[in-house]
Coordinates of C-alpha atoms in Angstrom, one line a residue:
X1 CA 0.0 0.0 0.0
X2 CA 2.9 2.2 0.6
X3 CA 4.6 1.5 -2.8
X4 CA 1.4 2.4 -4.3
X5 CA 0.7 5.5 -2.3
X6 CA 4.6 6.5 -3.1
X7 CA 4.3 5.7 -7.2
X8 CA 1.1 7.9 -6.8
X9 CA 3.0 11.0 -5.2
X10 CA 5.7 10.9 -7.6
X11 CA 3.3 10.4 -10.8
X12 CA 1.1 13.0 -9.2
X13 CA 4.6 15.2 -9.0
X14 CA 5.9 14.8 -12.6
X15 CA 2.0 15.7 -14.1
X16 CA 2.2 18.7 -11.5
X17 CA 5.9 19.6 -13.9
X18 CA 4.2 19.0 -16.6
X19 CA 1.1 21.3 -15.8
X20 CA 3.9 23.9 -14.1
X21 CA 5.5 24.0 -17.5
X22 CA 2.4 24.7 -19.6
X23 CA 1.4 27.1 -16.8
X24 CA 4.1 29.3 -17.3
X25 CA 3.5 29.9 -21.0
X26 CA -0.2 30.9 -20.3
X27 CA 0.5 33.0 -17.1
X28 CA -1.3 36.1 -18.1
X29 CA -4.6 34.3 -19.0
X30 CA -4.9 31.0 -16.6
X31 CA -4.6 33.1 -13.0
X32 CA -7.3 31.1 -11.7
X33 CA -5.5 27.7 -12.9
X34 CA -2.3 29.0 -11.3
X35 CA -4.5 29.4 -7.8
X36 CA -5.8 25.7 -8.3
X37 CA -2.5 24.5 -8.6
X38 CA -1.0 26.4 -5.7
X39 CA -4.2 24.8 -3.6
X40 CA -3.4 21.3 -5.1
X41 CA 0.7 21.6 -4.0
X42 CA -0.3 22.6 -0.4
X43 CA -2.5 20.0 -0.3
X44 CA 0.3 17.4 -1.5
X45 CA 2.8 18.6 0.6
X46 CA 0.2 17.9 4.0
X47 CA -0.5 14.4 2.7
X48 CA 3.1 13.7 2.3
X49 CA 3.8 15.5 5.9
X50 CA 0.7 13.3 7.3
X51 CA 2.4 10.2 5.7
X52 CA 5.7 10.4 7.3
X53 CA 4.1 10.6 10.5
X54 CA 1.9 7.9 10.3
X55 CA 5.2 6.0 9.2
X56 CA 7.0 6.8 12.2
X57 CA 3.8 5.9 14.4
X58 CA 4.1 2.4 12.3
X59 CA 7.4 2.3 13.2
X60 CA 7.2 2.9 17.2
X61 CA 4.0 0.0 17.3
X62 CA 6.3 -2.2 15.6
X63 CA 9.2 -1.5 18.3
X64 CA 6.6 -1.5 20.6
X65 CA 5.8 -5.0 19.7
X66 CA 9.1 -6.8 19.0
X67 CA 9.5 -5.2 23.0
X68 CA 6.6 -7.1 24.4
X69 CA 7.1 -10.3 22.3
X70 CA 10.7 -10.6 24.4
X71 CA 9.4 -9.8 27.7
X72 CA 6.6 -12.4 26.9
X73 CA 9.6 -14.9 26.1
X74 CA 11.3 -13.9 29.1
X75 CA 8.6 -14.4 31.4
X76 CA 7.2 -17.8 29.9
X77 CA 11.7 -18.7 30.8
X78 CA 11.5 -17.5 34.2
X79 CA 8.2 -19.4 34.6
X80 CA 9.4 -22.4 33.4
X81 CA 12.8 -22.5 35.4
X82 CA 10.8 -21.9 38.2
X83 CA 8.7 -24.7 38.2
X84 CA 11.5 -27.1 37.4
X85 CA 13.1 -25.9 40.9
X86 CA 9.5 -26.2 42.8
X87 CA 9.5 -30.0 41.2
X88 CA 13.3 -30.6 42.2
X89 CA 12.4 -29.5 45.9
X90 CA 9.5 -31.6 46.0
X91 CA 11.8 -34.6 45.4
X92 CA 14.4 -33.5 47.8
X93 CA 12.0 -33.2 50.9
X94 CA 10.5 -36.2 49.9
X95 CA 13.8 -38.3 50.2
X96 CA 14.7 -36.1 53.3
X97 CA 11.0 -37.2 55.0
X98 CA 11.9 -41.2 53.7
X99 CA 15.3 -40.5 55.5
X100 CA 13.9 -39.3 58.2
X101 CA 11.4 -42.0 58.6
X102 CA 14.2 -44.5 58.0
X103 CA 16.0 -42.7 61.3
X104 CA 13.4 -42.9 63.8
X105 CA 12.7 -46.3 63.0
X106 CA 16.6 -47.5 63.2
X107 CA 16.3 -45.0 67.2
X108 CA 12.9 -47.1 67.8
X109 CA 15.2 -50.5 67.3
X110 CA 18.2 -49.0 68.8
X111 CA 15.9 -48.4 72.1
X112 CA 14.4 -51.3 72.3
X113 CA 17.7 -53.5 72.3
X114 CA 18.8 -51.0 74.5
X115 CA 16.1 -51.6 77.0
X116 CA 16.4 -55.6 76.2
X117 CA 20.0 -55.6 77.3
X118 CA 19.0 -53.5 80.3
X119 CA 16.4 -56.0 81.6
X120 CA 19.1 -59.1 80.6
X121 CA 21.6 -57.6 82.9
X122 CA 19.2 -56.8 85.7
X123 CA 17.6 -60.6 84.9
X124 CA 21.3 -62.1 84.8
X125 CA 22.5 -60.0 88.4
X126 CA 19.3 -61.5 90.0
X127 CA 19.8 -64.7 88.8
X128 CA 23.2 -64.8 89.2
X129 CA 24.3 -63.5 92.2
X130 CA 26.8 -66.7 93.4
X131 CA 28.8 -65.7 90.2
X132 CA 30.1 -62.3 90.2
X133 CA 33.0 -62.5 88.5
X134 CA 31.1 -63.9 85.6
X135 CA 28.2 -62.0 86.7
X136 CA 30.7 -58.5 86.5
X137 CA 32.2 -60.0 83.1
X138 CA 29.0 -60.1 81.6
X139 CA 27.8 -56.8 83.1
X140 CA 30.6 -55.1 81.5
X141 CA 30.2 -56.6 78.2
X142 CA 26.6 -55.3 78.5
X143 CA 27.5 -52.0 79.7
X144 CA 30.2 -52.2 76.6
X145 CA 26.9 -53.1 74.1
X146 CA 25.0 -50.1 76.3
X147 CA 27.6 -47.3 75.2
X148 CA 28.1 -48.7 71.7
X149 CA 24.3 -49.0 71.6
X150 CA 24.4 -45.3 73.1
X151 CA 27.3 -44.0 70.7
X152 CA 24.8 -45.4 68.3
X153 CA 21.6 -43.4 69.3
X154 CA 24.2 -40.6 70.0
X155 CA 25.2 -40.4 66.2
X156 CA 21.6 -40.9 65.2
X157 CA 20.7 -37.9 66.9
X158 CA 22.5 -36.1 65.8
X159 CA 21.8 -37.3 62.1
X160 CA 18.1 -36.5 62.7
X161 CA 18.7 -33.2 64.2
X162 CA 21.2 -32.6 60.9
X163 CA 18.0 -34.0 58.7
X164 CA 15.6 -31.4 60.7
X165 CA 18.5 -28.7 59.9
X166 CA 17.9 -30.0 56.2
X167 CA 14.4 -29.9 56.9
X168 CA 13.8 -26.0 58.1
X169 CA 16.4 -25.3 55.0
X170 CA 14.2 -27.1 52.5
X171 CA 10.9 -25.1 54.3
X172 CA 12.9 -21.5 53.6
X173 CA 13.7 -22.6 50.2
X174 CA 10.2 -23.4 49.6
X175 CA 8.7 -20.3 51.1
X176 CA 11.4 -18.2 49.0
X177 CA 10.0 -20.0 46.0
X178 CA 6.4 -19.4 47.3
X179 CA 7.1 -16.2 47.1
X180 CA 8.8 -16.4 43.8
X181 CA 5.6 -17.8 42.4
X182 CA 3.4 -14.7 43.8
X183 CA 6.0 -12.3 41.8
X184 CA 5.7 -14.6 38.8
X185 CA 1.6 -14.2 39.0
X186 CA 2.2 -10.4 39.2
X187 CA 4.5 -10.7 36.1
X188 CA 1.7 -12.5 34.6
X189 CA -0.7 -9.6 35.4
X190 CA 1.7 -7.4 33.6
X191 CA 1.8 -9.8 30.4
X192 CA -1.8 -9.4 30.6
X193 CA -1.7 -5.6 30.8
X194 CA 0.9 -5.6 27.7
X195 CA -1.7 -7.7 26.1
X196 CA -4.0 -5.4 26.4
X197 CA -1.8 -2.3 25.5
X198 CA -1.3 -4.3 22.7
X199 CA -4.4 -4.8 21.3
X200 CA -4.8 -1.4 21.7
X201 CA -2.2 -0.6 19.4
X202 CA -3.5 -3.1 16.7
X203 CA -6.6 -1.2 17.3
X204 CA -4.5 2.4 16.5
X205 CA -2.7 0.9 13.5
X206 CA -5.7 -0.5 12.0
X207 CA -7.3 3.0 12.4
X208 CA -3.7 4.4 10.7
X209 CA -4.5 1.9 8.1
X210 CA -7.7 3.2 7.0
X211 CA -6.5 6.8 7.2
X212 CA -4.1 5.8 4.4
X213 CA -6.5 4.2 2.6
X214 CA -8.5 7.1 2.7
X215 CA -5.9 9.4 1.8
X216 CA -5.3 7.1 -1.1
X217 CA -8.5 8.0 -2.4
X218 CA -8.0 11.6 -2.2
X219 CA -4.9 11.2 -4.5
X220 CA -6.6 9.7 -6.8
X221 CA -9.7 12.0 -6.5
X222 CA -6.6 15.0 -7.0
X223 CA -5.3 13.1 -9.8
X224 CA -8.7 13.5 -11.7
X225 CA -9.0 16.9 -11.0
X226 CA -5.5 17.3 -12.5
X227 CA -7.2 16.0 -15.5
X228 CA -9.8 17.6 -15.5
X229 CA -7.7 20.8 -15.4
X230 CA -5.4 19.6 -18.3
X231 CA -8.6 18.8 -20.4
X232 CA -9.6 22.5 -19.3
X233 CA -5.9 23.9 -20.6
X234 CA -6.1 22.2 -23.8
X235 CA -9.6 23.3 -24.7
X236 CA -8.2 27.4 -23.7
X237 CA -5.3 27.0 -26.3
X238 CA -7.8 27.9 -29.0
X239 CA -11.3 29.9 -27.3
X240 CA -11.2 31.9 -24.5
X241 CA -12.8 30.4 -21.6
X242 CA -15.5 31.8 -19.5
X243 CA -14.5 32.1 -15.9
X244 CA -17.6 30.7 -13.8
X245 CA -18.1 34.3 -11.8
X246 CA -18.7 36.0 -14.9
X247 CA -21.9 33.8 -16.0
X248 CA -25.0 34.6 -14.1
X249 CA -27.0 33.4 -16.5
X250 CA -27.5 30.9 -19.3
X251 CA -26.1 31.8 -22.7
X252 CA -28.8 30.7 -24.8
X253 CA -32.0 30.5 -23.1
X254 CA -30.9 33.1 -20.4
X255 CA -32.1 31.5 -17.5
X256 CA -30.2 32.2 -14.1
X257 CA -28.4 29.4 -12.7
X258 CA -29.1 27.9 -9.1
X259 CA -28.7 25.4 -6.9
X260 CA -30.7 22.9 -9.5
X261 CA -29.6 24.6 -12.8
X262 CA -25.8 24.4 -12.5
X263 CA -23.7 25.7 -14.7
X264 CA -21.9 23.5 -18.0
X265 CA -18.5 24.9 -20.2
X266 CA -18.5 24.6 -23.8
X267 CA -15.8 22.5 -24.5
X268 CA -15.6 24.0 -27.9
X269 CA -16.4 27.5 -27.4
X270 CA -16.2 28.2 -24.0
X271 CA -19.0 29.7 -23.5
X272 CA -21.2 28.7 -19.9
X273 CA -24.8 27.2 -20.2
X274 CA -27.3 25.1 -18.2
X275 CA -27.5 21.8 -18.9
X276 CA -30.4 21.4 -20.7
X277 CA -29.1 23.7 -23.5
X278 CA -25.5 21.6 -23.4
X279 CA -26.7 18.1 -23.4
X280 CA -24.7 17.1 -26.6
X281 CA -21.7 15.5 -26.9
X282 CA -19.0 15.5 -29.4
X283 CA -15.2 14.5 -30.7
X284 CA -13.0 17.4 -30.5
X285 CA -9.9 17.6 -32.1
X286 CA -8.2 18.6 -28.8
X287 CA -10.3 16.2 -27.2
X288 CA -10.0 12.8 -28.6
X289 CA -13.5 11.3 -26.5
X290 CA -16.7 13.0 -26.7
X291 CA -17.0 16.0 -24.6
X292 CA -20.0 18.5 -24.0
X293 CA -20.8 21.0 -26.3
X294 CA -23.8 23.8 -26.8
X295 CA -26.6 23.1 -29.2
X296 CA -25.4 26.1 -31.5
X297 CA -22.1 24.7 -31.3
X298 CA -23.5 21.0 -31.8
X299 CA -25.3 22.1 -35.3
X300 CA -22.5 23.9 -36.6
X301 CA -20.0 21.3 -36.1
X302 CA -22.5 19.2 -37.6
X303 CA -23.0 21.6 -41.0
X304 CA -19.3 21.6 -40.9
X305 CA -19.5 17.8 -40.9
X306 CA -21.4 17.3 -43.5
X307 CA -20.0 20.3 -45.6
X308 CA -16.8 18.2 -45.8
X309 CA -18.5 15.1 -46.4
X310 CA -20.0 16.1 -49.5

């Protein structure tokens, strides 16, 4: 559409140097023409002024665009990392909790040989009171089983108090990445609201569009009145034509023109009538399609016709 709007401009621009040069030979008698193409220049030069702005207002929705297409990326990214942390925490406090589980259970056993040793010796010093060298032996094996078996409870202790550690660690992580996920719904909110600033702008440039269309059609609407005003130019080169101010009143049947009767040139002698007194039509020589002519005008071309037939 641009392409076509530009080769318009620039055809419009070398008829314009084409009318400019005929102009200047017929300065004295075509003021009025000279006015018209003053008023058709400014009017070019606005549309071309109007044009380059609505380019750069292309140009900036387009930047404006490309900008929310990468934050759009960048979010969806962000998103998507963050998730695969959140699933990669899951599974960690789920092994810690197994762990965990596995602890208490090994304590639970620990204590309960603990507790079964305890009752042996008490069971083996009432038993076996005769024997207390054995008796001691024994007792000191036990109490040799009871500090391993405590060493043992003593390292799993610890263990479980280094899984709960683990365990509050895993609960901050997970309430940083809580509050991740809030900021990544507010960033989501924003992608909406550039959505929406974006649809807005389609909305603008879709509005730009059919202002260009629109001045389009006044180019080519000018174009045709730059025809018009050639055909004029050509039909002055031999009859002098009758500015529209200076006709009040039909030529012929002298009937004053209005609102309903408007007012018709004589394309051959330039003379102003209504239309019912210029409804013929006729070749020209400086016109090579049929244009309007009077009806004097229409029967002496005719007699001249038919004079240079015979």
């Amino acid at each position: 559409m641009y392409s076509d709007v530009w080769k318009q401009l620039k055809e419009e621009k070398k008829v314009r140097l084409e009318l400019e040069k005929e102009l200047e030979l017929q300065i004295g008698m075509k003021t009025e023409m000279e006015i018209a193409m003053k008023l058709l220049e400014k009017d070019t030069h606005e549309k071309q002024d109007t044009l380059v702005a609505l380019r750069q207002q292309l140009e900036e929705v387009k930047a404006i665009n490309l900008q929310m297409f990468h934050k759009v990326q960048d979010a969806e990214s962000s998103l998507q990392q963050k998730n695969e942390t959140i699933t990669s925490l899951e599974e960690k406090i789920n092994q810690v909790m197994s762990s965990m589980k596995q602890m208490e259970q090994r304590v639970q056993h620990s204590e309960r040989a603990r507790q079964g040793a305890e009752a042996r010796s008490h069971e083996l010093q009432r038993e076996l009171g005769g024997r207390s060298h054995e008796l001691q032996q024994e007792l000191s094996q036990a109490h040799g089983h009871c500090s391993s078996l405590e060493k043992e409870l003593k390292s799993e202790k610890e263990q479980r108090q280094a899984l709960q550690r683990e365990l509050q660690h895993e609960k901050d992580t997970s309430s940083l990445l809580r509050a991740e996920l809030q900021q990544v719904e507010g960033l989501k909110k924003e992608l909406r609201e550039l959505q929406d600033e974006k649809s807005e702008l389609q909305k603008v440039c879709d509005e730009q569009e059919q202002a260009l269309q629109e001045m389009g059609l006044h180019l080519s609407q000018s174009k045709l009145k730059m025809e018009d005003i050639k055909e004029v130019n050509k039909a002055l080169k031999g009859h002098t034509w009758l500015k529209d101010d200076e006709a009040t009143q039909c030529k012929q049947c002298e009937k004053e023109f209005s609102i309903s009767r408007r007012k018709h040139h004589c394309r051959n002698c330039g003379h102003i009538f209504c239309n019912t007194c210029s409804s013929n039509e006729l070749a020209l020589p400086s016109y090579p399609k049929p244009v309007r002519v009077c009806d004097s005008c229409h029967t002496l071309l005719l007699q001249r016709c038919s004079s240079t037939g015979s």
